[in-house]
Short mmCIF file of C-alpha atoms (C1' of nucleotides) in Angstrom, two decimals:
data_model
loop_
_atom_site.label_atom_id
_atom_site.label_comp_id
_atom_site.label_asym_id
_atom_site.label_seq_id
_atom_site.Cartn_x
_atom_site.Cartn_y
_atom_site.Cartn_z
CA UNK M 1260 4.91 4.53 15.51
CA UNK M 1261 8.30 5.24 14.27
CA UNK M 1262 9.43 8.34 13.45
CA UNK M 1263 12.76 7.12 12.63
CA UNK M 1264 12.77 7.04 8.42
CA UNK M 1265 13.69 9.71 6.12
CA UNK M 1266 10.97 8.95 4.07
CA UNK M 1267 12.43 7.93 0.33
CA UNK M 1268 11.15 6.52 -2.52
CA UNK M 1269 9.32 2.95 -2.25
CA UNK M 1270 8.77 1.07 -5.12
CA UNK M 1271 5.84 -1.75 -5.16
CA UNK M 1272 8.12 -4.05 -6.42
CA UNK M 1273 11.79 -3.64 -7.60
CA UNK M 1274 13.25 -3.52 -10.64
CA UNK M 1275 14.28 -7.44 -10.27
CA UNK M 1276 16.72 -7.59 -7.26
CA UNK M 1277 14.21 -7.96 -4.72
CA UNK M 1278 10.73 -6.23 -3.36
CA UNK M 1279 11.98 -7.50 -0.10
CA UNK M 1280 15.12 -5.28 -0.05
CA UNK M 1281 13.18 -1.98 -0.56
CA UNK M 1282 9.82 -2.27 1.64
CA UNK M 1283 11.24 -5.01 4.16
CA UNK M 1284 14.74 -2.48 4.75
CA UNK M 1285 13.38 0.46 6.81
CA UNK M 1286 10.67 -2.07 8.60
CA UNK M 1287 7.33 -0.67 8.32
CA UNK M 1288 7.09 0.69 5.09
CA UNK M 1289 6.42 -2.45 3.24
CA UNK M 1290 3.83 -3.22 5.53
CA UNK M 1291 2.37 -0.04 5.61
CA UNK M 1292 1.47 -0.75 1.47
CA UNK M 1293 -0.35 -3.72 2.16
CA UNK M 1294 -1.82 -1.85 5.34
CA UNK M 1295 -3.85 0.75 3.20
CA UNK M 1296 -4.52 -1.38 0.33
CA UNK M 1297 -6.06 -4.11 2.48
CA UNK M 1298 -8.02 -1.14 3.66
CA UNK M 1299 -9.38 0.27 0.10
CA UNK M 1300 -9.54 -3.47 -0.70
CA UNK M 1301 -12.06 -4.23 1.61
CA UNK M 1302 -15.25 -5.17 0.77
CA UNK M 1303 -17.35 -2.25 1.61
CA UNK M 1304 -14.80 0.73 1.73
CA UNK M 1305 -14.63 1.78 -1.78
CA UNK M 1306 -18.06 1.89 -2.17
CA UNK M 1307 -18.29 4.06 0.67
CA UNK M 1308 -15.65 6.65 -0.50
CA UNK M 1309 -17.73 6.47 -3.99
CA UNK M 1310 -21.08 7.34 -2.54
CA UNK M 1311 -19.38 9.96 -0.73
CA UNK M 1312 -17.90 11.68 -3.39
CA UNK M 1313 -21.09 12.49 -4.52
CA UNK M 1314 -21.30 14.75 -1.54
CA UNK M 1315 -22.27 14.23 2.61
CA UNK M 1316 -24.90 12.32 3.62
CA UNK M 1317 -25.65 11.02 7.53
CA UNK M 1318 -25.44 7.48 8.47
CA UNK M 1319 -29.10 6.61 7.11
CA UNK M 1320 -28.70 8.13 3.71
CA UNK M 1321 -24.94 6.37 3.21
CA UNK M 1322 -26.66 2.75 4.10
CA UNK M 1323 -29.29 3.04 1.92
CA UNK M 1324 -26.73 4.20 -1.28
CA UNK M 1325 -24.78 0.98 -0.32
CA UNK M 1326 -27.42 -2.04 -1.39
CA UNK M 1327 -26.41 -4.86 1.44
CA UNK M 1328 -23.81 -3.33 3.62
CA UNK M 1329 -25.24 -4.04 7.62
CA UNK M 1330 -25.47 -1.18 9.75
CA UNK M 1331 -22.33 -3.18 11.86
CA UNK M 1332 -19.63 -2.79 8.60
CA UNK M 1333 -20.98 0.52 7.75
CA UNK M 1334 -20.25 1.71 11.21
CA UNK M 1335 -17.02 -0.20 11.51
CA UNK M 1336 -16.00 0.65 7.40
CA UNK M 1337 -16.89 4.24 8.35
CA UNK M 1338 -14.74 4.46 11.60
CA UNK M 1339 -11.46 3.08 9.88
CA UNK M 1340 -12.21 6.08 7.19
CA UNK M 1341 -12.16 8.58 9.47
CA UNK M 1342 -9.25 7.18 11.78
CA UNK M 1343 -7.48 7.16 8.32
CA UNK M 1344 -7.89 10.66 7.88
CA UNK M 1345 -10.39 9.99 4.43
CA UNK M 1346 -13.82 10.96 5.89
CA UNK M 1347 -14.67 13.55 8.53
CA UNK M 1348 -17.70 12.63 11.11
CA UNK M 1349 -20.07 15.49 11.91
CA UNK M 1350 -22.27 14.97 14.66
CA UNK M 1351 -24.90 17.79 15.23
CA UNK M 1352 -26.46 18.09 18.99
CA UNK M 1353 -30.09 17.70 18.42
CA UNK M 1354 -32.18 15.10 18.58
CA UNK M 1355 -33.10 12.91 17.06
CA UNK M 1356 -29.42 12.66 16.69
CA UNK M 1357 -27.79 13.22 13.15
CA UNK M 1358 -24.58 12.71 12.29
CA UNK M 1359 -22.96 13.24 8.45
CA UNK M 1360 -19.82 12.26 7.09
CA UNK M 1361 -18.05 13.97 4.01
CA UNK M 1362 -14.91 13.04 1.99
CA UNK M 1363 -11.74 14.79 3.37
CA UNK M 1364 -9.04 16.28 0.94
CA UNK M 1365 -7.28 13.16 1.54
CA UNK M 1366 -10.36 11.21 0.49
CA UNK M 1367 -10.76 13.43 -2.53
CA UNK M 1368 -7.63 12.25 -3.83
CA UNK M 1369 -7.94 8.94 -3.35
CA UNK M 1370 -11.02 8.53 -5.02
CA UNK M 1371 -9.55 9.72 -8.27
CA UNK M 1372 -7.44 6.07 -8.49
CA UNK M 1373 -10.32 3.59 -7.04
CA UNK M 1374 -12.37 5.18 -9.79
CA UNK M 1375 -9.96 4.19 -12.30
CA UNK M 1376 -9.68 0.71 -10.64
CA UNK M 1377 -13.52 0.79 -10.56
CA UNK M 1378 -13.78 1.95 -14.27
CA UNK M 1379 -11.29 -0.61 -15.27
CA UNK M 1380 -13.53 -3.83 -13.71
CA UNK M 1381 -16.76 -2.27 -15.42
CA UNK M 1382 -14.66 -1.44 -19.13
CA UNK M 1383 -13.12 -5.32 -18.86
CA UNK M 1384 -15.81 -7.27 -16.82
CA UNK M 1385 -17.84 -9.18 -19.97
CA UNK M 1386 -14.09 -9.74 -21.12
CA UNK M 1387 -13.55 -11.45 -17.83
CA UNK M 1388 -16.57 -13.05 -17.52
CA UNK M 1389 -15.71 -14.84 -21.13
CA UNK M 1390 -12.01 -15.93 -19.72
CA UNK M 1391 -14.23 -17.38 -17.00
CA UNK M 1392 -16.28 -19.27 -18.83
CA UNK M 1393 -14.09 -20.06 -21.03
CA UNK M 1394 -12.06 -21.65 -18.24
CA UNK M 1395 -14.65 -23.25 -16.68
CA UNK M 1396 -15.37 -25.19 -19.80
CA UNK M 1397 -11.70 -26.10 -20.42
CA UNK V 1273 -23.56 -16.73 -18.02
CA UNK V 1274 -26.26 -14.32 -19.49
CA UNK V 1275 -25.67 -12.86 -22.63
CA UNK V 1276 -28.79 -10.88 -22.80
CA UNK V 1277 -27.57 -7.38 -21.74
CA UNK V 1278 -26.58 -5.10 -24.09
CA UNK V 1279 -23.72 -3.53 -22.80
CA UNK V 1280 -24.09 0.19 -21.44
CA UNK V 1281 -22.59 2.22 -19.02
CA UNK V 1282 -22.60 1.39 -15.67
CA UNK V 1283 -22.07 4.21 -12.96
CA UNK V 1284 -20.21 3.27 -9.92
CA UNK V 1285 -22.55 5.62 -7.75
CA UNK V 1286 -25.54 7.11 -9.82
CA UNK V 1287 -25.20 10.96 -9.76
CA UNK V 1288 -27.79 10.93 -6.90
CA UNK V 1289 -30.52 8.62 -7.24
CA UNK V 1290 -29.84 5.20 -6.61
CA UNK V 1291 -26.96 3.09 -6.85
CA UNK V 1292 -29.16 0.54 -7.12
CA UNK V 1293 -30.94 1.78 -9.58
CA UNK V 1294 -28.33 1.08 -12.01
CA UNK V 1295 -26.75 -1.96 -10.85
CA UNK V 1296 -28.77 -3.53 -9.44
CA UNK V 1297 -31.33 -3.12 -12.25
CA UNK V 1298 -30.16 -5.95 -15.38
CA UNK V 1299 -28.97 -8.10 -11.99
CA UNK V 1300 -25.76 -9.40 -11.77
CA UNK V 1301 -23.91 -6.52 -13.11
CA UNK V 1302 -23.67 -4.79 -10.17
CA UNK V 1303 -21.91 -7.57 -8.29
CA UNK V 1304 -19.42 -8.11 -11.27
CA UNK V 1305 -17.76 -5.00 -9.74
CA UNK V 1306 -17.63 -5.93 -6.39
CA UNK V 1307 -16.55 -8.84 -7.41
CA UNK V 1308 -13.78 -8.25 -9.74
CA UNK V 1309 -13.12 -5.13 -7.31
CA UNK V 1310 -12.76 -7.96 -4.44
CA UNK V 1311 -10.22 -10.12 -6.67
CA UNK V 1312 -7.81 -7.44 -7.65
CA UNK V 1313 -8.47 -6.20 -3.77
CA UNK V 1314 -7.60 -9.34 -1.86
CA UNK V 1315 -4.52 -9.69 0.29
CA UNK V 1316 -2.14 -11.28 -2.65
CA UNK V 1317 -3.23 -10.78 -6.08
CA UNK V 1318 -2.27 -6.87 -6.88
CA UNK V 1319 1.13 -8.07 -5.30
CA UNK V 1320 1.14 -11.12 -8.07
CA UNK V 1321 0.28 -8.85 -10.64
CA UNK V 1322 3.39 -6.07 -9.92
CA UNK V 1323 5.46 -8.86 -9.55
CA UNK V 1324 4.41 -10.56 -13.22
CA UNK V 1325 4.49 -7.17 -14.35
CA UNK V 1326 8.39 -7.11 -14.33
CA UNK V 1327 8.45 -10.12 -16.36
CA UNK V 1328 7.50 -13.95 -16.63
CA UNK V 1329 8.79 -15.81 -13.97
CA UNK V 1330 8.58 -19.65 -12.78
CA UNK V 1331 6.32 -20.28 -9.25
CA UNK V 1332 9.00 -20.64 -7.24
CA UNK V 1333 10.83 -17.36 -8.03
CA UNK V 1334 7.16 -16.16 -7.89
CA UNK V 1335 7.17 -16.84 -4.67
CA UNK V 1336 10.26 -15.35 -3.49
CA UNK V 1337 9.58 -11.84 -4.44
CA UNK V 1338 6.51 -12.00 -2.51
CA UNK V 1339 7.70 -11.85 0.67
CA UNK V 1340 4.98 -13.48 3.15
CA UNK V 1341 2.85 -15.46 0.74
CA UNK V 1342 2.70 -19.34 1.36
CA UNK V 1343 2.61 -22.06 -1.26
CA UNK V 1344 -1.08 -22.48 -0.62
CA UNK V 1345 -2.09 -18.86 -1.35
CA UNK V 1346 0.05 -18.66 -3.96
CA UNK V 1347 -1.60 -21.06 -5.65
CA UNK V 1348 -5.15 -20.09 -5.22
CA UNK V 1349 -4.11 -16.71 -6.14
CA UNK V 1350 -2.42 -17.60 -9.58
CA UNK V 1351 -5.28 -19.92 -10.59
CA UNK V 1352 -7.97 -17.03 -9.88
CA UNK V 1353 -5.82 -14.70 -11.99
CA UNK V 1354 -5.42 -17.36 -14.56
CA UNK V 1355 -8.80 -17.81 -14.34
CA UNK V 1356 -10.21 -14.68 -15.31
CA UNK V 1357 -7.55 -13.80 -17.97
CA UNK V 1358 -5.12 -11.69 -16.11
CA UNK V 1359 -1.85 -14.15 -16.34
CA UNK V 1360 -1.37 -17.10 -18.06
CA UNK V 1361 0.45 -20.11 -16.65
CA UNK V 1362 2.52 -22.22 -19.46
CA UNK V 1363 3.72 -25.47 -18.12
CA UNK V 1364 7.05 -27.43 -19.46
CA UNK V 1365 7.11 -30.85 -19.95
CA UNK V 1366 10.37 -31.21 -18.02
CA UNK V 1367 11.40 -33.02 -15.38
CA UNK V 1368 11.41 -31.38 -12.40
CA UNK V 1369 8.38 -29.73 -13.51
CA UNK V 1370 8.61 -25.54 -14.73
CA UNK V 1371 5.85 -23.71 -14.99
CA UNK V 1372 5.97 -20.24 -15.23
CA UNK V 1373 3.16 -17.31 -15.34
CA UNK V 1374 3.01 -14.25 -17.31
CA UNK V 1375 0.58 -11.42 -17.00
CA UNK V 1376 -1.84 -11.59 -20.10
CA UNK V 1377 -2.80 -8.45 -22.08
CA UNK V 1378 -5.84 -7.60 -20.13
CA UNK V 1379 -3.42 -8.14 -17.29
CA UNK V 1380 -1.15 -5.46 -18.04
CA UNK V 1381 -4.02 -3.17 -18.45
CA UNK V 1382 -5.30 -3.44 -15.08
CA UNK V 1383 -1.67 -2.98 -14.06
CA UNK V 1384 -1.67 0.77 -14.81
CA UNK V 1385 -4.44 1.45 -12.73
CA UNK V 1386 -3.71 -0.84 -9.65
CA UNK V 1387 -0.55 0.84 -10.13
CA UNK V 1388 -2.19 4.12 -9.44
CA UNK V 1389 -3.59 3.16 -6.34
CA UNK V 1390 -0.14 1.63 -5.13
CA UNK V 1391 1.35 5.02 -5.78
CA UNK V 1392 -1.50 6.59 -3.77
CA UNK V 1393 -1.00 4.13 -0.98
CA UNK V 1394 3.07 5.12 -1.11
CA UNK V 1395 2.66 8.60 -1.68
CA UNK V 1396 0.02 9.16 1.36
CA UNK V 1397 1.33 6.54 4.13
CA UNK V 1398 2.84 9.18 6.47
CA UNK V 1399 -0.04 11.26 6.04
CA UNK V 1400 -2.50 8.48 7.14
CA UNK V 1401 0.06 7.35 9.59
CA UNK V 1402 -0.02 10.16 11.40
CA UNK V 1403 -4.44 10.68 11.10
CA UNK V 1404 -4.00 7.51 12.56
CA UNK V 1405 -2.01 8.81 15.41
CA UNK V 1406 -4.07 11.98 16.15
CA UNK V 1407 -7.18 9.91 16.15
CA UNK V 1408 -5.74 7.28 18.66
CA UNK V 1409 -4.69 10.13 20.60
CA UNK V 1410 -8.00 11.55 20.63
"C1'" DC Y 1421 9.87 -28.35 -8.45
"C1'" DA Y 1422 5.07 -27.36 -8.38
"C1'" DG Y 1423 1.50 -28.30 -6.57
"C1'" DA Y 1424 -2.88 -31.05 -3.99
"C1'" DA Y 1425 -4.89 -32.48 0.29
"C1'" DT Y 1426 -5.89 -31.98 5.20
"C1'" DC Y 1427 -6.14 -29.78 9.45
"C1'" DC Y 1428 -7.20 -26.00 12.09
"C1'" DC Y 1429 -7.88 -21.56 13.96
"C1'" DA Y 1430 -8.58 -16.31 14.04
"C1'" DG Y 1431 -11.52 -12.93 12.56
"C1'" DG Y 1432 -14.70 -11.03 9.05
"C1'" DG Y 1433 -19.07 -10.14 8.83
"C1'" DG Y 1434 -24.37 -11.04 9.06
"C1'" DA Y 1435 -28.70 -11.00 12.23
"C1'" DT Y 1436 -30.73 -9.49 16.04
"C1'" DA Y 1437 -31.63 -6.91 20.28
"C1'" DC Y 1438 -30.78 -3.01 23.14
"C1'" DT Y 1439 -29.74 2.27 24.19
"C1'" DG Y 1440 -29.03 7.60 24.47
"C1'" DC F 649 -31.69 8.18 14.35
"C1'" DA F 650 -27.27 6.36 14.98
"C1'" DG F 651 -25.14 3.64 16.84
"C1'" DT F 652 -23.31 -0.41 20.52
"C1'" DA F 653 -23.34 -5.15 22.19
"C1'" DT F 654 -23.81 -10.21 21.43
"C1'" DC F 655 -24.11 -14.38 19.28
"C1'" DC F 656 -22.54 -17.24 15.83
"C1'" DC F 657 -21.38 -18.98 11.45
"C1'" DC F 658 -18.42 -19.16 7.66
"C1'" DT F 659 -14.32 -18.19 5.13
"C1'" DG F 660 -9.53 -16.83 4.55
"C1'" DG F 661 -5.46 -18.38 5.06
"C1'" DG F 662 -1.21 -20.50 7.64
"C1'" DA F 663 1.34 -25.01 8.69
"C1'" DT F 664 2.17 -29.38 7.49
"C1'" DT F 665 2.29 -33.57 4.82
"C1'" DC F 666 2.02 -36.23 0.53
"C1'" DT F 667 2.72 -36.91 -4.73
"C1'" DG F 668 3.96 -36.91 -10.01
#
DNA sequence: CAGAATCCCAGGGGATACTG
DNA sequence: CAGTATCCCCTGGGATTCTG
């Protein structure tokens, strides 16, 4: 909405003066963190971008990749994508109708750090489950 | 809870035959991701963790470099993390009370890549910002 | 100071039915 | 087929108050 920053480096989370100070000062950028990563965080997106990186599919094909997502989030996960710029929509005039979506450049790229996240839970999740337990029993 | 499995890979998407397939198929290893993925994604904890990152600190500083959090979420947040091994939470027996929370091991691990998508998130805003824009326009 | 307990509400998200 | 529209429940999470 505003135009008005000179873009600049924003750290996550300052050196120890103050995360406030550098994503509260110019207004929106420390939102704007929080913005995407509730977006990525969400419980269906990721998934999404992963099937997709395996190459287009139409709606059908994604939904039945993504064990338990409802055809309502998939539409709604889908949409935020492509307002985001991370998926294109293709929608081809026959009919039936058909309609296939496709990692964009933008989506490309961000797949290559949810996969790490993604790698990380599978490498560490028996070591979490044992803190859990572990916890539990405490 | 069951110890039965013996280990493996576990693909995020199979290549192109079922997600499922794979993790759905020894049954509760396919949720560990979305569920670990839904921790580390919520609205606090990758905030908690970049904050613990730059050091140990006590709840209440805690909860001034986290600018928006309340007491209550806080709280919950911490405990999860604690919980599953990602900080640990050390309390003196002082009075007033100290307790203070550290990122674990395993916590600094999943630091680098959550890092990685916070990077992504800072290095891409404008560019979504403004996908965002042409699509509202639209 | 560091929480635990309660109250309460917005909205996330499933199930189902309808449409172009 | 690929959605849209509704209904409705459940949870996330803020505000506030109480305690060791």
């Amino acid at each position: 909405m505003s135009p008005t920053h000179t873009a600049g480096t924003i750290e996550l989370v300052e050196p120890r003066s103050g995360y406030e100070g550098s994503c509260r000062a110019h207004g929106n950028d420390g939102r704007a963190i929080g913005d995407i990563l509730a977006r990525i965080g969400d419980k269906w997106s990721l998934l999404v971008i992963a099937t997709l990186h395996e190459g287009r599919l139409r709606f059908g094909e994604l939904q039945g990749h993504i064990p338990g997502i409802s055809q309502r989030m998939l539409t709604l996960t889908v949409r935020q994508l492509e307002r985001d710029g991370i998926v294109t929509r293709t929608v081809f005039p026959e009919v039936p109708p058909r309609v296939e979506y496709e990692l964009t450049e933008l989506g490309e790229t961000l797949f290559v750090p949810a996969r790490a996240i993604a790698d990380w839970a599978v490498a560490h999740h028996d070591e979490i489950e044992r803190a859990r337990t572990a916890y539990d029993a405490r």
